[in-house]
mmCIF file of C-alpha atoms and ligand atoms in Angstrom:
data_model
loop_
_atom_site.group_PDB
_atom_site.id
_atom_site.type_symbol
_atom_site.label_atom_id
_atom_site.label_comp_id
_atom_site.label_asym_id
_atom_site.label_seq_id
_atom_site.Cartn_x
_atom_site.Cartn_y
_atom_site.Cartn_z
ATOM 1 C CA UNK B 19 62.626 80.272 149.457
ATOM 2 C CA UNK B 20 66.356 79.842 150.143
ATOM 3 C CA UNK B 21 66.676 83.646 150.278
ATOM 4 C CA UNK B 22 64.556 83.612 153.443
ATOM 5 C CA UNK B 23 67.189 81.589 155.326
ATOM 6 C CA UNK B 24 69.613 84.281 156.583
ATOM 7 C CA UNK B 25 72.780 82.129 156.732
ATOM 8 C CA UNK B 26 72.332 81.000 153.094
ATOM 9 C CA UNK B 27 71.375 84.466 151.788
ATOM 10 C CA UNK B 28 74.859 86.054 151.857
ATOM 11 C CA UNK B 29 76.727 83.159 150.178
ATOM 12 C CA UNK B 30 74.119 82.943 147.396
ATOM 13 C CA UNK B 31 74.345 86.700 146.805
ATOM 14 C CA UNK B 32 78.129 86.464 146.686
ATOM 15 C CA UNK B 33 78.016 83.626 144.172
ATOM 16 C CA UNK B 34 75.510 85.552 142.031
ATOM 17 C CA UNK B 35 77.722 88.657 142.132
ATOM 18 C CA UNK B 36 80.801 86.660 141.112
ATOM 19 C CA UNK B 37 78.851 84.983 138.321
ATOM 20 C CA UNK B 38 77.703 88.406 137.083
ATOM 21 C CA UNK B 39 81.298 89.706 137.166
ATOM 22 C CA UNK B 40 82.511 86.701 135.206
ATOM 23 C CA UNK B 41 79.865 86.885 132.513
ATOM 24 C CA UNK B 42 79.461 90.630 131.848
ATOM 25 C CA UNK B 43 81.627 92.501 129.338
ATOM 26 C CA UNK B 44 84.542 93.928 131.245
ATOM 27 C CA UNK B 45 85.773 96.549 128.799
ATOM 28 C CA UNK B 46 86.138 99.834 130.685
ATOM 29 C CA UNK B 47 87.236 101.597 127.479
ATOM 30 C CA UNK B 48 83.691 101.140 126.125
ATOM 31 C CA UNK B 49 82.240 103.178 128.998
ATOM 32 C CA UNK B 50 84.163 106.363 128.119
ATOM 33 C CA UNK B 51 82.154 109.457 127.201
ATOM 34 C CA UNK B 52 83.841 109.536 123.791
ATOM 35 C CA UNK B 53 82.321 106.132 122.939
ATOM 36 C CA UNK B 54 78.815 105.933 121.482
ATOM 37 C CA UNK B 55 76.797 102.871 120.480
ATOM 38 C CA UNK B 56 73.335 102.720 118.979
ATOM 39 C CA UNK B 57 72.799 99.159 120.219
ATOM 40 C CA UNK B 58 75.117 98.132 123.042
ATOM 41 C CA UNK B 59 73.605 94.650 123.271
ATOM 42 C CA UNK B 60 74.419 93.941 119.600
ATOM 43 C CA UNK B 61 78.017 95.035 120.195
ATOM 44 C CA UNK B 62 78.284 92.751 123.231
ATOM 45 C CA UNK B 63 76.679 89.778 121.462
ATOM 46 C CA UNK B 64 79.016 90.186 118.458
ATOM 47 C CA UNK B 65 82.073 90.473 120.704
ATOM 48 C CA UNK B 66 81.106 87.317 122.617
ATOM 49 C CA UNK B 67 80.559 85.385 119.370
ATOM 50 C CA UNK B 68 83.955 86.569 118.137
ATOM 51 C CA UNK B 69 85.650 85.696 121.423
ATOM 52 C CA UNK B 70 84.105 82.227 121.357
ATOM 53 C CA UNK B 71 85.392 81.640 117.808
ATOM 54 C CA UNK B 72 88.837 82.937 118.842
ATOM 55 C CA UNK B 73 91.732 84.636 117.077
ATOM 56 C CA UNK B 74 91.885 81.922 114.395
ATOM 57 C CA UNK B 75 88.529 83.081 113.005
ATOM 58 C CA UNK B 76 89.309 86.797 113.084
ATOM 59 C CA UNK B 77 90.514 89.253 110.479
ATOM 60 C CA UNK B 78 90.810 93.029 110.733
ATOM 61 C CA UNK B 79 89.977 95.297 107.805
ATOM 62 C CA UNK B 80 91.057 98.877 108.334
ATOM 63 C CA UNK B 81 91.148 102.147 106.467
ATOM 64 C CA UNK B 82 94.481 103.979 106.743
ATOM 65 C CA UNK B 83 94.387 107.797 106.590
ATOM 66 C CA UNK B 84 92.813 109.290 109.708
ATOM 67 C CA UNK B 85 91.951 105.786 110.981
ATOM 68 C CA UNK B 86 95.321 104.171 111.692
ATOM 69 C CA UNK B 87 96.962 107.602 111.488
ATOM 70 C CA UNK B 88 95.888 110.464 113.729
ATOM 71 C CA UNK B 89 93.592 113.221 112.509
ATOM 72 C CA UNK B 90 95.530 115.903 114.407
ATOM 73 C CA UNK B 91 98.658 115.966 116.534
ATOM 74 C CA UNK B 92 99.853 118.826 118.764
ATOM 75 C CA UNK B 93 97.153 121.079 117.317
ATOM 76 C CA UNK B 94 98.080 120.456 113.671
ATOM 77 C CA UNK B 95 96.400 118.269 111.032
ATOM 78 C CA UNK B 96 98.347 115.089 110.346
ATOM 79 C CA UNK B 97 99.119 114.635 106.632
ATOM 80 C CA UNK B 98 97.366 111.915 104.659
ATOM 81 C CA UNK B 99 99.475 109.745 102.325
ATOM 82 C CA UNK B 100 98.584 112.089 99.434
ATOM 83 C CA UNK B 101 99.518 115.118 101.499
ATOM 84 C CA UNK B 102 102.913 113.597 102.369
ATOM 85 C CA UNK B 103 103.622 113.848 98.620
ATOM 86 C CA UNK B 104 102.805 117.548 98.808
ATOM 87 C CA UNK B 105 106.434 118.273 99.636
ATOM 88 C CA UNK B 106 108.876 120.624 97.889
ATOM 89 C CA UNK B 107 111.293 117.713 97.757
ATOM 90 C CA UNK B 108 108.989 116.001 95.261
ATOM 91 C CA UNK B 109 106.894 118.673 93.534
ATOM 92 C CA UNK B 110 107.377 122.350 92.557
ATOM 93 C CA UNK B 111 105.956 125.381 94.401
ATOM 94 C CA UNK B 112 103.006 125.895 92.035
ATOM 95 C CA UNK B 113 101.966 122.277 92.461
ATOM 96 C CA UNK B 114 102.101 122.427 96.272
ATOM 97 C CA UNK B 115 99.705 125.404 96.129
ATOM 98 C CA UNK B 116 97.490 123.615 93.589
ATOM 99 C CA UNK B 117 97.302 120.445 95.726
ATOM 100 C CA UNK B 118 96.316 122.496 98.787
ATOM 101 C CA UNK B 119 93.623 124.282 96.774
ATOM 102 C CA UNK B 120 92.248 120.943 95.586
ATOM 103 C CA UNK B 121 92.187 119.696 99.185
ATOM 104 C CA UNK B 122 90.350 122.843 100.322
ATOM 105 C CA UNK B 123 87.794 122.418 97.535
ATOM 106 C CA UNK B 124 87.072 118.700 97.735
ATOM 107 C CA UNK B 125 87.674 117.630 101.369
ATOM 108 C CA UNK B 126 84.634 119.640 102.593
ATOM 109 C CA UNK B 127 82.553 117.757 100.004
ATOM 110 C CA UNK B 128 83.970 114.404 101.168
ATOM 111 C CA UNK B 129 82.732 115.023 104.724
ATOM 112 C CA UNK B 130 79.586 117.042 103.918
ATOM 113 C CA UNK B 131 76.751 115.564 106.020
ATOM 114 C CA UNK B 132 74.079 116.990 103.688
ATOM 115 C CA UNK B 133 75.251 115.025 100.618
ATOM 116 C CA UNK B 134 74.837 111.285 100.125
ATOM 117 C CA UNK B 135 77.676 109.062 98.794
ATOM 118 C CA UNK B 136 76.182 108.989 95.242
ATOM 119 C CA UNK B 137 76.198 112.790 95.144
ATOM 120 C CA UNK B 138 79.804 112.902 96.372
ATOM 121 C CA UNK B 139 81.114 110.247 94.005
ATOM 122 C CA UNK B 140 81.752 112.389 90.858
ATOM 123 C CA UNK B 141 83.580 114.995 92.968
ATOM 124 C CA UNK B 142 85.803 112.334 94.496
ATOM 125 C CA UNK B 143 86.719 110.954 91.044
ATOM 126 C CA UNK B 144 87.504 114.537 89.969
ATOM 127 C CA UNK B 145 89.708 115.180 93.045
ATOM 128 C CA UNK B 146 91.728 111.976 92.813
ATOM 129 C CA UNK B 147 92.131 112.268 89.012
ATOM 130 C CA UNK B 148 93.368 115.868 89.213
ATOM 131 C CA UNK B 149 95.842 115.063 91.993
ATOM 132 C CA UNK B 150 97.175 111.909 90.318
ATOM 133 C CA UNK B 151 97.599 113.775 86.996
ATOM 134 C CA UNK B 152 99.469 116.540 88.807
ATOM 135 C CA UNK B 153 101.761 114.028 90.559
ATOM 136 C CA UNK B 154 102.525 112.293 87.242
ATOM 137 C CA UNK B 155 103.328 115.639 85.588
ATOM 138 C CA UNK B 156 105.728 116.393 88.426
ATOM 139 C CA UNK B 157 107.727 113.241 87.592
ATOM 140 C CA UNK B 158 108.013 112.142 91.215
ATOM 141 C CA UNK B 159 111.125 110.111 91.989
ATOM 142 C CA UNK B 160 110.775 106.772 93.785
ATOM 143 C CA UNK B 161 114.095 107.194 95.626
ATOM 144 C CA UNK B 162 112.969 110.469 97.287
ATOM 145 C CA UNK B 163 109.810 109.065 98.838
ATOM 146 C CA UNK B 164 111.305 107.501 101.967
ATOM 147 C CA UNK B 165 112.867 110.886 102.804
ATOM 148 C CA UNK B 166 109.550 112.678 102.230
ATOM 149 C CA UNK B 167 107.880 110.285 104.703
ATOM 150 C CA UNK B 168 110.693 110.749 107.268
ATOM 151 C CA UNK B 169 110.407 114.546 106.994
ATOM 152 C CA UNK B 170 106.606 114.520 107.221
ATOM 153 C CA UNK B 171 104.530 114.801 110.376
ATOM 154 C CA UNK B 172 102.769 111.499 109.669
ATOM 155 C CA UNK B 173 101.898 109.890 112.982
ATOM 156 C CA UNK B 174 100.062 106.682 113.818
ATOM 157 C CA UNK B 175 97.381 106.766 116.520
ATOM 158 C CA UNK B 176 98.591 106.210 120.073
ATOM 159 C CA UNK B 177 98.593 102.463 120.721
ATOM 160 C CA UNK B 178 98.716 101.650 117.010
ATOM 161 C CA UNK B 179 102.027 99.763 117.254
ATOM 162 C CA UNK B 180 100.601 97.567 120.023
ATOM 163 C CA UNK B 181 97.590 96.882 117.792
ATOM 164 C CA UNK B 182 99.780 95.807 114.840
ATOM 165 C CA UNK B 183 102.040 93.748 117.133
ATOM 166 C CA UNK B 184 99.157 91.919 118.819
ATOM 167 C CA UNK B 185 97.618 91.033 115.434
ATOM 168 C CA UNK B 186 100.974 89.689 114.210
ATOM 169 C CA UNK B 187 101.509 87.714 117.431
ATOM 170 C CA UNK B 188 98.042 86.154 117.207
ATOM 171 C CA UNK B 189 98.435 85.571 113.425
ATOM 172 C CA UNK B 190 95.315 87.632 112.719
ATOM 173 C CA UNK B 191 95.391 88.983 109.139
ATOM 174 C CA UNK B 192 95.201 92.764 108.814
ATOM 175 C CA UNK B 193 93.906 94.116 105.524
ATOM 176 C CA UNK B 194 94.621 97.829 105.143
ATOM 177 C CA UNK B 195 92.235 99.171 102.542
ATOM 178 C CA UNK B 196 93.168 102.696 101.589
ATOM 179 C CA UNK B 197 92.193 105.223 98.955
ATOM 180 C CA UNK B 198 95.548 106.851 99.713
ATOM 181 C CA UNK B 199 98.857 106.070 98.009
ATOM 182 C CA UNK B 200 100.042 102.507 98.695
ATOM 183 C CA UNK B 201 103.768 103.220 98.235
ATOM 184 C CA UNK B 202 103.641 105.986 100.867
ATOM 185 C CA UNK B 203 101.415 103.947 103.207
ATOM 186 C CA UNK B 204 103.937 101.068 103.101
ATOM 187 C CA UNK B 205 106.778 103.466 103.861
ATOM 188 C CA UNK B 206 104.910 104.934 106.856
ATOM 189 C CA UNK B 207 104.299 101.517 108.427
ATOM 190 C CA UNK B 208 107.839 100.357 107.555
ATOM 191 C CA UNK B 209 109.345 103.415 109.292
ATOM 192 C CA UNK B 210 107.137 102.662 112.310
ATOM 193 C CA UNK B 211 108.434 99.055 112.358
ATOM 194 C CA UNK B 212 104.970 97.505 112.058
ATOM 195 C CA UNK B 213 104.989 96.145 108.498
ATOM 196 C CA UNK B 214 104.573 92.544 109.728
ATOM 197 C CA UNK B 215 103.951 89.504 107.457
ATOM 198 C CA UNK B 216 100.226 89.387 108.359
ATOM 199 C CA UNK B 217 99.655 92.843 106.771
ATOM 200 C CA UNK B 218 97.912 92.939 103.360
ATOM 201 C CA UNK B 219 97.276 96.192 101.504
ATOM 202 C CA UNK B 220 94.787 97.303 98.873
ATOM 203 C CA UNK B 221 95.494 100.858 97.718
ATOM 204 C CA UNK B 222 96.507 103.091 94.793
ATOM 205 C CA UNK B 223 100.020 102.048 93.815
ATOM 206 C CA UNK B 224 102.429 104.104 91.707
ATOM 207 C CA UNK B 225 103.927 102.804 88.498
ATOM 208 C CA UNK B 226 107.527 103.956 87.959
ATOM 209 C CA UNK B 227 109.493 103.767 84.707
ATOM 210 C CA UNK B 228 112.905 102.065 84.533
ATOM 211 C CA UNK B 229 114.636 105.269 85.723
ATOM 212 C CA UNK B 230 112.449 105.421 88.858
ATOM 213 C CA UNK B 231 110.171 108.267 87.699
ATOM 214 C CA UNK B 232 106.384 108.140 88.266
ATOM 215 C CA UNK B 233 104.613 107.505 84.960
ATOM 216 C CA UNK B 234 101.118 106.319 86.020
ATOM 217 C CA UNK B 235 99.015 104.801 88.797
ATOM 218 C CA UNK B 236 98.382 101.060 88.614
ATOM 219 C CA UNK B 237 94.951 99.438 88.294
ATOM 220 C CA UNK B 238 91.511 100.769 89.047
ATOM 221 C CA UNK B 239 91.381 104.052 90.989
ATOM 222 C CA UNK B 240 90.263 103.710 94.615
ATOM 223 C CA UNK B 241 88.662 106.772 96.198
ATOM 224 C CA UNK B 242 86.708 107.207 99.441
ATOM 225 C CA UNK B 243 83.367 106.103 97.999
ATOM 226 C CA UNK B 244 84.154 103.173 95.696
ATOM 227 C CA UNK B 245 85.717 100.773 98.188
ATOM 228 C CA UNK B 246 82.959 98.226 97.509
ATOM 229 C CA UNK B 247 84.061 97.921 93.867
ATOM 230 C CA UNK B 248 87.688 97.728 95.051
ATOM 231 C CA UNK B 249 86.814 94.998 97.558
ATOM 232 C CA UNK B 250 85.061 92.909 94.921
ATOM 233 C CA UNK B 251 87.768 93.352 92.263
ATOM 234 C CA UNK B 252 90.537 92.345 94.691
ATOM 235 C CA UNK B 253 88.947 88.953 95.249
ATOM 236 C CA UNK B 254 92.322 87.171 95.054
ATOM 237 C CA UNK B 255 93.782 89.151 97.957
ATOM 238 C CA UNK B 256 90.605 88.657 99.944
ATOM 239 C CA UNK B 257 90.418 84.932 99.158
ATOM 240 C CA UNK B 258 93.497 84.464 101.371
ATOM 241 C CA UNK B 259 91.352 85.872 104.170
ATOM 242 C CA UNK B 260 88.337 83.645 103.548
ATOM 243 C CA UNK B 261 89.191 81.303 106.410
ATOM 244 C CA UNK B 262 88.499 84.124 108.867
ATOM 245 C CA UNK B 263 84.732 84.725 109.001
ATOM 246 C CA UNK B 264 84.790 87.311 111.812
ATOM 247 C CA UNK B 265 85.665 90.861 110.853
ATOM 248 C CA UNK B 266 86.660 93.839 112.973
ATOM 249 C CA UNK B 267 86.322 96.818 110.627
ATOM 250 C CA UNK B 268 87.833 100.248 111.352
ATOM 251 C CA UNK B 269 87.199 103.425 109.362
ATOM 252 C CA UNK B 270 86.684 107.181 109.504
ATOM 253 C CA UNK B 271 84.231 107.551 106.636
ATOM 254 C CA UNK B 272 80.861 106.018 105.758
ATOM 255 C CA UNK B 273 82.549 104.865 102.537
ATOM 256 C CA UNK B 274 84.790 102.606 104.638
ATOM 257 C CA UNK B 275 81.843 100.415 105.632
ATOM 258 C CA UNK B 276 81.919 98.631 102.267
ATOM 259 C CA UNK B 277 85.535 97.465 102.758
ATOM 260 C CA UNK B 278 84.286 94.061 103.984
ATOM 261 C CA UNK B 279 81.925 93.518 101.033
ATOM 262 C CA UNK B 280 84.410 91.106 99.426
ATOM 263 C CA UNK B 281 84.333 88.770 102.441
ATOM 264 C CA UNK B 282 81.606 86.428 101.258
ATOM 265 C CA UNK B 283 81.980 84.101 104.243
ATOM 266 C CA UNK B 284 81.535 86.816 106.884
ATOM 267 C CA UNK B 285 79.669 85.631 109.986
ATOM 268 C CA UNK B 286 80.133 88.461 112.472
ATOM 269 C CA UNK B 287 81.168 91.997 111.589
ATOM 270 C CA UNK B 288 81.891 94.614 114.233
ATOM 271 C CA UNK B 289 82.375 98.115 112.822
ATOM 272 C CA UNK B 290 84.180 100.962 114.588
ATOM 273 C CA UNK B 291 84.010 104.508 113.194
ATOM 274 C CA UNK B 292 86.424 107.270 114.170
ATOM 275 C CA UNK B 293 84.441 110.508 113.995
ATOM 276 C CA UNK B 294 87.231 113.078 113.728
ATOM 277 C CA UNK B 295 85.738 116.109 112.041
ATOM 278 C CA UNK B 296 82.305 117.820 111.700
ATOM 279 C CA UNK B 297 81.385 115.761 114.738
ATOM 280 C CA UNK B 298 77.955 117.204 115.578
ATOM 281 C CA UNK B 299 76.831 117.296 111.941
ATOM 282 C CA UNK B 300 77.824 113.671 111.258
ATOM 283 C CA UNK B 301 77.094 112.026 114.628
ATOM 284 C CA UNK B 302 73.661 110.727 113.689
ATOM 285 C CA UNK B 303 74.686 109.202 110.363
ATOM 286 C CA UNK B 304 77.758 107.575 111.991
ATOM 287 C CA UNK B 305 75.613 106.151 114.799
ATOM 288 C CA UNK B 306 73.174 104.748 112.273
ATOM 289 C CA UNK B 307 75.993 103.106 110.326
ATOM 290 C CA UNK B 308 78.832 102.000 112.649
ATOM 291 C CA UNK B 309 78.331 99.709 115.669
ATOM 292 C CA UNK B 310 80.725 101.808 117.766
ATOM 293 C CA UNK B 311 81.454 105.496 117.174
ATOM 294 C CA UNK B 312 84.525 107.160 118.702
ATOM 295 C CA UNK B 313 84.246 110.907 119.094
ATOM 296 C CA UNK B 314 87.495 112.869 118.590
ATOM 297 C CA UNK B 315 89.537 109.968 119.941
ATOM 298 C CA UNK B 316 93.154 110.057 118.715
ATOM 299 C CA UNK B 317 94.037 106.706 120.304
ATOM 300 C CA UNK B 318 93.693 103.027 119.458
ATOM 301 C CA UNK B 319 92.534 102.311 123.033
ATOM 302 C CA UNK B 320 89.096 101.008 122.041
ATOM 303 C CA UNK B 321 90.221 98.786 119.101
ATOM 304 C CA UNK B 322 93.034 97.473 121.350
ATOM 305 C CA UNK B 323 90.582 96.672 124.150
ATOM 306 C CA UNK B 324 88.196 94.908 121.738
ATOM 307 C CA UNK B 325 91.081 92.940 120.253
ATOM 308 C CA UNK B 326 92.342 91.914 123.712
ATOM 309 C CA UNK B 327 88.829 90.783 124.603
ATOM 310 C CA UNK B 328 88.405 88.717 121.426
ATOM 311 C CA UNK B 329 91.793 86.999 121.712
ATOM 312 C CA UNK B 330 91.652 86.634 125.520
ATOM 313 C CA UNK B 331 90.509 83.012 125.258
ATOM 314 C CA UNK B 332 93.638 82.283 123.136
ATOM 315 C CA UNK B 333 95.861 84.086 125.650
ATOM 316 C CA UNK B 334 94.453 82.053 128.561
ATOM 317 C CA UNK B 335 94.858 78.897 126.434
ATOM 318 C CA UNK B 336 98.566 79.740 125.885
ATOM 319 C CA UNK B 337 99.030 80.390 129.640
ATOM 320 C CA UNK B 338 97.277 77.112 130.518
ATOM 321 C CA UNK B 339 99.533 75.210 128.117
ATOM 322 C CA UNK B 340 102.720 76.730 129.601
HETATM 323 P P1 LIG L 430 92.011 106.525 103.188
HETATM 324 O O1 LIG L 430 91.097 105.680 102.354
HETATM 325 O O2 LIG L 430 93.236 105.772 103.639
HETATM 326 O O3 LIG L 430 91.344 107.239 104.299
HETATM 327 O O4 LIG L 430 92.620 107.671 102.210
HETATM 328 C C1 LIG L 430 91.807 108.614 101.606
HETATM 329 C C2 LIG L 430 91.892 109.977 102.226
HETATM 330 O O5 LIG L 430 92.849 110.778 101.513
HETATM 331 C C3 LIG L 430 90.568 110.711 102.119
HETATM 332 O O6 LIG L 430 90.072 111.036 103.394
HETATM 333 C C4 LIG L 430 90.909 111.976 101.356
HETATM 334 C C5 LIG L 430 92.384 112.107 101.448
HETATM 335 N N1 LIG L 430 93.039 112.815 100.329
HETATM 336 C C6 LIG L 430 93.939 113.827 100.655
HETATM 337 O O7 LIG L 430 94.164 114.125 101.830
HETATM 338 N N2 LIG L 430 94.556 114.495 99.643
HETATM 339 C C7 LIG L 430 94.349 114.208 98.328
HETATM 340 O O8 LIG L 430 94.952 114.853 97.452
HETATM 341 C C8 LIG L 430 93.417 113.156 98.006
HETATM 342 C C9 LIG L 430 93.147 112.811 96.585
HETATM 343 C C10 LIG L 430 92.789 112.477 99.042
HETATM 344 MG MG1 LIG L 431 90.362 107.551 106.050
#
């Protein structure tokens, strides 16, 4: 009835419009054409629940290669941590050719949309085992690795430093869960000045002898499709993160979705998948598996926007207290 009184109609409409502005998700990054969501309402509900719980309840679990690092930069593929080791400084000419051949054989299997993870698994074990054996035979020197990283074209996604810095500032733990090489991964983030105290890493670490020569890889092998087993066996690392029941998960492979399987107390999980390669072929399976899918997006704009949204209540709290 009030709407029939002209002088009251405009103010009520204004109030309703303001209320709508205040309550709807204001994340312009999520409206980009490169962003796809199977169920937008689920994404919004999860983000609101996470925002309500605040930064103190949040942890981020992220893959490394082609998730925190770019897929391509200036028209060239960005090297993964394994491929950074494919350097004449560390291994001989025959081995650099061999490593490239192995990549050309097994990477297409890793991303093949027509094979399921169980079918891919034996090939992944084969790939990682062959490469690790080759690296051990080449007697890689620990003291040459920092130089190999400096000389490589490894590059973090645009906005990645801001992402790391914001997590450190808000004391949100970041678990980097990578089937790459941990020693190289650490060097990449150290050289980018983002190896903050809130960063935890699960990866394949090298074991050097007393002269600094690679003699083995430590612990159970982690490849793209056994991250669930890795998550469960690294319970101790994950126990430190048990106080944070809300998880923002970032990955570029369906295998990355199991990275949060060790978080037994998880309440809300929001998953973001970077779809870098074989985009048309893999779009459907990514959309069925990740909450948000980013198509050929080389930036951290969307994870940064989500993070800002989740911690925004903490930021306004800090401003109110000042
Ligand atoms: P991620 O878990 O951090 O993404 O690291 C695994 C990636 O490393 C996966 O996409 C395959 C890639 N990889 C190489 O690029 N070269 C190699 O020799 C091996 C074994 C893996
Ligand atoms: Mg990856």
